[in-house]
mmCIF file of C-alpha atoms and ligand atoms in Angstrom:
data_model
loop_
_atom_site.group_PDB
_atom_site.id
_atom_site.type_symbol
_atom_site.label_atom_id
_atom_site.label_comp_id
_atom_site.label_asym_id
_atom_site.label_seq_id
_atom_site.Cartn_x
_atom_site.Cartn_y
_atom_site.Cartn_z
ATOM 1 C CA MET G 1 18.967 185.912 -15.320
ATOM 2 C CA ARG G 2 19.176 181.467 -16.330
ATOM 3 C CA SER G 3 23.033 181.608 -14.521
ATOM 4 C CA ASP G 4 21.558 183.090 -11.300
ATOM 5 C CA ILE G 5 19.305 180.224 -10.490
ATOM 6 C CA GLU G 6 20.729 176.718 -8.219
ATOM 7 C CA ARG G 7 17.931 174.925 -9.783
ATOM 8 C CA LEU G 8 15.027 174.830 -12.039
ATOM 9 C CA LEU G 9 11.867 173.976 -10.602
ATOM 10 C CA PHE G 10 9.130 174.255 -12.551
ATOM 11 C CA ASP G 11 9.534 174.692 -16.138
ATOM 12 C CA GLY G 12 6.467 175.939 -18.846
ATOM 13 C CA PRO G 13 5.394 172.860 -19.819
ATOM 14 C CA ALA G 14 4.835 170.968 -16.284
ATOM 15 C CA ILE G 15 3.642 174.878 -15.190
ATOM 16 C CA HIS G 16 0.666 174.983 -17.450
ATOM 17 C CA LYS G 17 -0.292 170.962 -17.338
ATOM 18 C CA ARG G 18 -1.228 171.646 -13.545
ATOM 19 C CA LEU G 19 -2.343 174.041 -14.789
ATOM 20 C CA ASP G 20 -4.521 172.528 -16.525
ATOM 21 C CA GLU G 21 -5.200 170.041 -13.557
ATOM 22 C CA MET G 22 -6.811 173.231 -10.697
ATOM 23 C CA ALA G 23 -8.209 174.849 -13.662
ATOM 24 C CA ALA G 24 -10.535 171.968 -14.407
ATOM 25 C CA GLN G 25 -11.216 171.092 -10.774
ATOM 26 C CA ILE G 26 -11.889 175.002 -9.988
ATOM 27 C CA THR G 27 -14.279 174.712 -13.121
ATOM 28 C CA ALA G 28 -15.998 171.984 -11.909
ATOM 29 C CA ASP G 29 -16.528 173.827 -8.324
ATOM 30 C CA TYR G 30 -17.366 176.042 -9.727
ATOM 31 C CA SER G 31 -20.158 175.466 -12.321
ATOM 32 C CA ASP G 32 -23.534 176.659 -11.293
ATOM 33 C CA ARG G 33 -22.414 179.538 -9.377
ATOM 34 C CA GLU G 34 -20.812 182.494 -10.676
ATOM 35 C CA LEU G 35 -16.719 184.040 -9.713
ATOM 36 C CA THR G 36 -15.529 187.155 -8.158
ATOM 37 C CA VAL G 37 -11.658 186.530 -8.546
ATOM 38 C CA ILE G 38 -9.790 188.662 -6.787
ATOM 39 C CA ALA G 39 -5.852 188.935 -7.869
ATOM 40 C CA ILE G 40 -3.332 189.955 -6.184
ATOM 41 C CA LEU G 41 0.179 192.349 -7.658
ATOM 42 C CA THR G 42 2.568 191.511 -8.564
ATOM 43 C CA GLY G 43 3.295 187.954 -8.328
ATOM 44 C CA SER G 44 0.135 186.150 -9.036
ATOM 45 C CA LEU G 45 0.422 187.789 -12.590
ATOM 46 C CA MET G 46 1.481 184.830 -14.940
ATOM 47 C CA PHE G 47 -0.416 181.970 -12.524
ATOM 48 C CA MET G 48 -3.777 184.265 -12.811
ATOM 49 C CA SER G 49 -3.521 185.423 -17.223
ATOM 50 C CA ASP G 50 -2.543 181.395 -17.628
ATOM 51 C CA LEU G 51 -4.789 180.254 -15.149
ATOM 52 C CA LEU G 52 -8.177 182.098 -15.606
ATOM 53 C CA ARG G 53 -7.796 182.075 -19.421
ATOM 54 C CA ARG G 54 -8.513 177.978 -18.583
ATOM 55 C CA ILE G 55 -11.622 178.708 -16.699
ATOM 56 C CA PRO G 56 -14.629 178.504 -19.690
ATOM 57 C CA LEU G 57 -16.827 180.133 -17.133
ATOM 58 C CA PRO G 58 -18.113 183.636 -16.142
ATOM 59 C CA LEU G 59 -16.588 185.104 -13.748
ATOM 60 C CA LYS G 60 -15.362 188.987 -12.383
ATOM 61 C CA LEU G 61 -11.989 189.818 -12.078
ATOM 62 C CA ASP G 62 -10.537 192.089 -10.034
ATOM 63 C CA CYS G 63 -6.799 192.572 -8.703
ATOM 64 C CA LEU G 64 -5.714 194.206 -5.357
ATOM 65 C CA SER G 65 -1.942 195.911 -4.810
ATOM 66 C CA VAL G 66 -0.153 194.858 -1.817
ATOM 67 C CA VAL G 67 3.455 194.850 -0.637
ATOM 68 C CA SER G 68 4.720 192.209 1.987
ATOM 69 C CA TYR G 69 8.404 192.510 1.822
ATOM 70 C CA HIS G 70 9.943 195.320 0.458
ATOM 71 C CA GLY G 71 11.610 194.658 -1.649
ATOM 72 C CA LYS G 72 14.037 191.563 0.732
ATOM 73 C CA THR G 73 13.522 187.920 1.371
ATOM 74 C CA GLN G 74 12.521 187.762 4.525
ATOM 75 C CA PRO G 75 8.699 189.040 5.340
ATOM 76 C CA SER G 76 7.799 192.539 7.735
ATOM 77 C CA GLY G 77 4.981 190.565 8.848
ATOM 78 C CA GLU G 78 2.895 194.574 7.705
ATOM 79 C CA ILE G 79 1.320 193.824 4.813
ATOM 80 C CA ILE G 80 0.330 197.890 3.268
ATOM 81 C CA PHE G 81 -2.831 197.711 0.058
ATOM 82 C CA LYS G 82 -1.954 199.742 -1.974
ATOM 83 C CA GLN G 83 -6.248 201.086 -3.029
ATOM 84 C CA LEU G 84 -8.224 201.700 -0.330
ATOM 85 C CA ALA G 85 -10.935 200.803 -0.918
ATOM 86 C CA VAL G 86 -12.874 197.290 -0.912
ATOM 87 C CA PRO G 87 -13.982 195.607 -3.870
ATOM 88 C CA ASP G 88 -17.253 195.266 -3.995
ATOM 89 C CA VAL G 89 -18.100 191.579 -3.292
ATOM 90 C CA ALA G 90 -20.732 191.488 -1.193
ATOM 91 C CA ASP G 91 -23.099 188.429 -1.504
ATOM 92 C CA ARG G 92 -20.871 187.150 -4.701
ATOM 93 C CA ASP G 93 -17.787 184.166 -4.297
ATOM 94 C CA VAL G 94 -15.136 184.914 -4.408
ATOM 95 C CA LEU G 95 -11.832 183.795 -5.365
ATOM 96 C CA ILE G 96 -8.247 184.135 -4.173
ATOM 97 C CA LEU G 97 -5.270 184.605 -6.232
ATOM 98 C CA ASP G 98 -1.702 184.753 -4.634
ATOM 99 C CA ASP G 99 1.271 183.133 -5.959
ATOM 100 C CA ILE G 100 2.928 181.753 -2.962
ATOM 101 C CA LEU G 101 1.790 180.852 -0.012
ATOM 102 C CA ASP G 102 4.448 180.870 2.217
ATOM 103 C CA THR G 103 4.758 182.663 6.221
ATOM 104 C CA GLY G 104 0.324 183.086 5.876
ATOM 105 C CA HIS G 105 0.439 187.165 6.410
ATOM 106 C CA THR G 106 -0.797 188.329 2.727
ATOM 107 C CA LEU G 107 -3.332 186.105 2.283
ATOM 108 C CA ALA G 108 -4.163 186.531 6.462
ATOM 109 C CA ALA G 109 -5.004 190.145 5.910
ATOM 110 C CA VAL G 110 -6.776 190.271 2.353
ATOM 111 C CA ARG G 111 -9.181 187.954 3.369
ATOM 112 C CA LYS G 112 -10.550 189.769 6.802
ATOM 113 C CA LYS G 113 -10.094 192.822 4.360
ATOM 114 C CA LEU G 114 -12.791 191.363 1.926
ATOM 115 C CA GLU G 115 -14.863 189.294 4.985
ATOM 116 C CA THR G 116 -15.475 193.190 6.004
ATOM 117 C CA ALA G 117 -17.462 192.992 2.516
ATOM 118 C CA LYS G 118 -19.628 189.657 3.760
ATOM 119 C CA PRO G 119 -19.273 187.466 0.838
ATOM 120 C CA LEU G 120 -21.245 185.003 -0.038
ATOM 121 C CA SER G 121 -18.389 182.024 0.336
ATOM 122 C CA ILE G 122 -13.916 183.238 -0.039
ATOM 123 C CA ARG G 123 -11.347 180.456 -1.574
ATOM 124 C CA ILE G 124 -7.393 180.330 -2.117
ATOM 125 C CA CYS G 125 -4.922 179.280 -4.661
ATOM 126 C CA VAL G 126 -2.033 179.536 -5.301
ATOM 127 C CA LEU G 127 0.341 178.311 -7.280
ATOM 128 C CA LEU G 128 2.641 177.529 -4.708
ATOM 129 C CA ARG G 129 3.199 176.385 -0.925
ATOM 130 C CA LYS G 130 5.975 176.069 0.778
ATOM 131 C CA ARG G 131 5.900 172.890 3.752
ATOM 132 C CA LYS G 132 6.487 175.513 6.771
ATOM 133 C CA GLN G 133 4.595 175.956 10.567
ATOM 134 C CA ARG G 134 2.860 179.897 9.284
ATOM 135 C CA ALA G 135 3.264 182.681 11.053
ATOM 136 C CA ARG G 136 -1.020 183.008 9.986
ATOM 137 C CA ASP G 137 -3.972 180.468 10.587
ATOM 138 C CA VAL G 138 -4.267 180.255 6.465
ATOM 139 C CA ASP G 139 -3.782 178.203 3.865
ATOM 140 C CA ALA G 140 -4.752 177.392 0.202
ATOM 141 C CA ASP G 141 -7.762 175.527 -1.178
ATOM 142 C CA TYR G 142 -6.056 174.727 -4.285
ATOM 143 C CA VAL G 143 -1.961 174.356 -4.420
ATOM 144 C CA GLY G 144 -0.559 174.317 -7.783
ATOM 145 C CA PHE G 145 2.688 172.736 -5.999
ATOM 146 C CA GLU G 146 4.110 172.173 -2.456
ATOM 147 C CA ILE G 147 7.978 173.351 -2.481
ATOM 148 C CA ASP G 148 10.617 173.813 0.537
ATOM 149 C CA ASP G 149 11.043 176.465 2.282
ATOM 150 C CA GLU G 150 12.967 178.187 0.152
ATOM 151 C CA PHE G 151 13.467 181.508 -1.786
ATOM 152 C CA VAL G 152 11.907 181.019 -5.356
ATOM 153 C CA VAL G 153 11.919 183.454 -8.585
ATOM 154 C CA GLY G 154 10.225 182.824 -11.727
ATOM 155 C CA TYR G 155 6.645 183.664 -13.495
ATOM 156 C CA GLY G 156 5.575 186.510 -11.548
ATOM 157 C CA LEU G 157 7.307 185.984 -8.450
ATOM 158 C CA ASP G 158 10.297 188.238 -7.209
ATOM 159 C CA PHE G 159 13.248 188.756 -5.303
ATOM 160 C CA MET G 160 13.667 192.986 -5.676
ATOM 161 C CA GLU G 161 10.968 193.176 -8.260
ATOM 162 C CA ARG G 162 13.298 191.193 -11.262
ATOM 163 C CA TYR G 163 12.636 187.434 -12.702
ATOM 164 C CA ARG G 164 9.659 187.294 -12.841
ATOM 165 C CA ASN G 165 9.212 187.354 -16.842
ATOM 166 C CA LEU G 166 11.107 183.810 -16.527
ATOM 167 C CA PRO G 167 8.683 181.470 -18.038
ATOM 168 C CA TYR G 168 10.003 178.942 -15.184
ATOM 169 C CA VAL G 169 9.705 178.572 -11.137
ATOM 170 C CA GLY G 170 13.506 178.167 -9.677
ATOM 171 C CA VAL G 171 15.591 178.969 -6.805
ATOM 172 C CA LEU G 172 17.735 181.714 -6.630
ATOM 173 C CA ARG G 173 21.418 181.544 -6.026
ATOM 174 C CA LYS G 174 21.964 181.518 -1.473
ATOM 175 C CA GLU G 175 24.958 184.641 -2.340
ATOM 176 C CA LEU G 176 22.421 186.602 -4.706
ATOM 177 C CA LEU G 177 19.909 186.740 -1.712
ATOM 178 C CA GLU G 178 23.380 187.600 0.638
ATOM 179 C CA GLN G 179 24.227 191.360 -1.451
ATOM 180 C CA PRO G 180 22.920 194.243 -0.102
ATOM 181 C CA ASN G 181 20.063 195.972 -1.665
ATOM 182 C CA GLN G 182 20.932 196.927 -4.933
HETATM 183 P P1 IMP Y 1 3.213 185.613 2.894
HETATM 184 O O1 IMP Y 1 2.776 186.991 3.744
HETATM 185 O O2 IMP Y 1 4.494 185.135 3.923
HETATM 186 O O3 IMP Y 1 2.657 184.266 2.553
HETATM 187 O O4 IMP Y 1 4.700 186.077 1.435
HETATM 188 C C1 IMP Y 1 3.557 186.061 0.318
HETATM 189 C C2 IMP Y 1 4.553 187.154 -0.138
HETATM 190 O O5 IMP Y 1 5.540 187.129 -0.183
HETATM 191 C C3 IMP Y 1 4.033 186.432 -1.903
HETATM 192 O O6 IMP Y 1 3.055 187.038 -2.689
HETATM 193 C C4 IMP Y 1 4.713 186.563 -2.581
HETATM 194 O O7 IMP Y 1 5.194 188.114 -3.043
HETATM 195 C C5 IMP Y 1 6.441 186.953 -1.529
HETATM 196 N N1 IMP Y 1 7.499 185.889 -1.185
HETATM 197 C C6 IMP Y 1 7.118 184.793 -0.695
HETATM 198 N N2 IMP Y 1 7.809 183.949 -0.320
HETATM 199 C C7 IMP Y 1 8.828 184.318 -1.890
HETATM 200 C C8 IMP Y 1 9.493 183.263 -2.587
HETATM 201 O O8 IMP Y 1 10.001 182.392 -1.560
HETATM 202 N N3 IMP Y 1 9.862 184.090 -3.791
HETATM 203 C C9 IMP Y 1 9.208 185.539 -3.925
HETATM 204 N N4 IMP Y 1 8.596 186.084 -3.029
HETATM 205 C C10 IMP Y 1 7.989 185.267 -2.034
HETATM 206 MG MG1 MG Y 2 6.846 189.537 -4.151
#
C-alpha cells in the first residue's frame, strides 16, 4: 500500500503529538461541562478513538453514519444519513468529530440535523482541513492539521473504502484517482 502513496504528510507520532495538544485544549474548554461527542463514521474512527482516550472528562459518545462520496473523489453535495433518528442532544454541549473538512457539505448537513434537536451548543472538530473555498458556510473550531487541496488517505480516510488502516496520512498517487471504479 505504501507504493500507492505519493507523499507522506503526517506519520503516526506526528498525529499523536497533535492529538495530545487538541485533547488538552478540548479538556480545558469543557472542564465544567459534560460533552456529547457525535462522531461521523467511517472516516473519523481512528481519530475518534485516539482523541477521546486523551480526554479525561465525563462524556457521552454517539456515531452518525453518512455517505457523501459514493465511492469517488468528487463530492456530489448530497449527504445521505444511514440512520433516520436524530441523536438526542437536547440541552447538551455537542462536539462533532469528522476526519476532514473539504467542501463543507457533510458538516453543514450534520450540524443542521443536530440543531433540530435543540442542543445547548455545537462545535466542530476535524483532524484535517483543506485550504480551499468551501461550498457551504461551515468551519471547524478545532483543527488538527491544515492541508492543501489534494486527495489524502490513511488513518481512517479512504479512497473507495481502501487505505483506512494506514497508520499515517498521505497523498494518494494521482493516477490511482483517475482509474475507473474497481
Ligand atoms: P465534505 O462534505 O466535502 O466536506 O467532505 C467530507 C467527507 O468527504 C469526509 O468526511 C471524507 O469522508 C470525504 N473526503 C473529503 N476529502 C477527502 C480526502 O482528501 N480523502 C478522503 N476522503 C475525503
Ligand atoms: Mg469518506
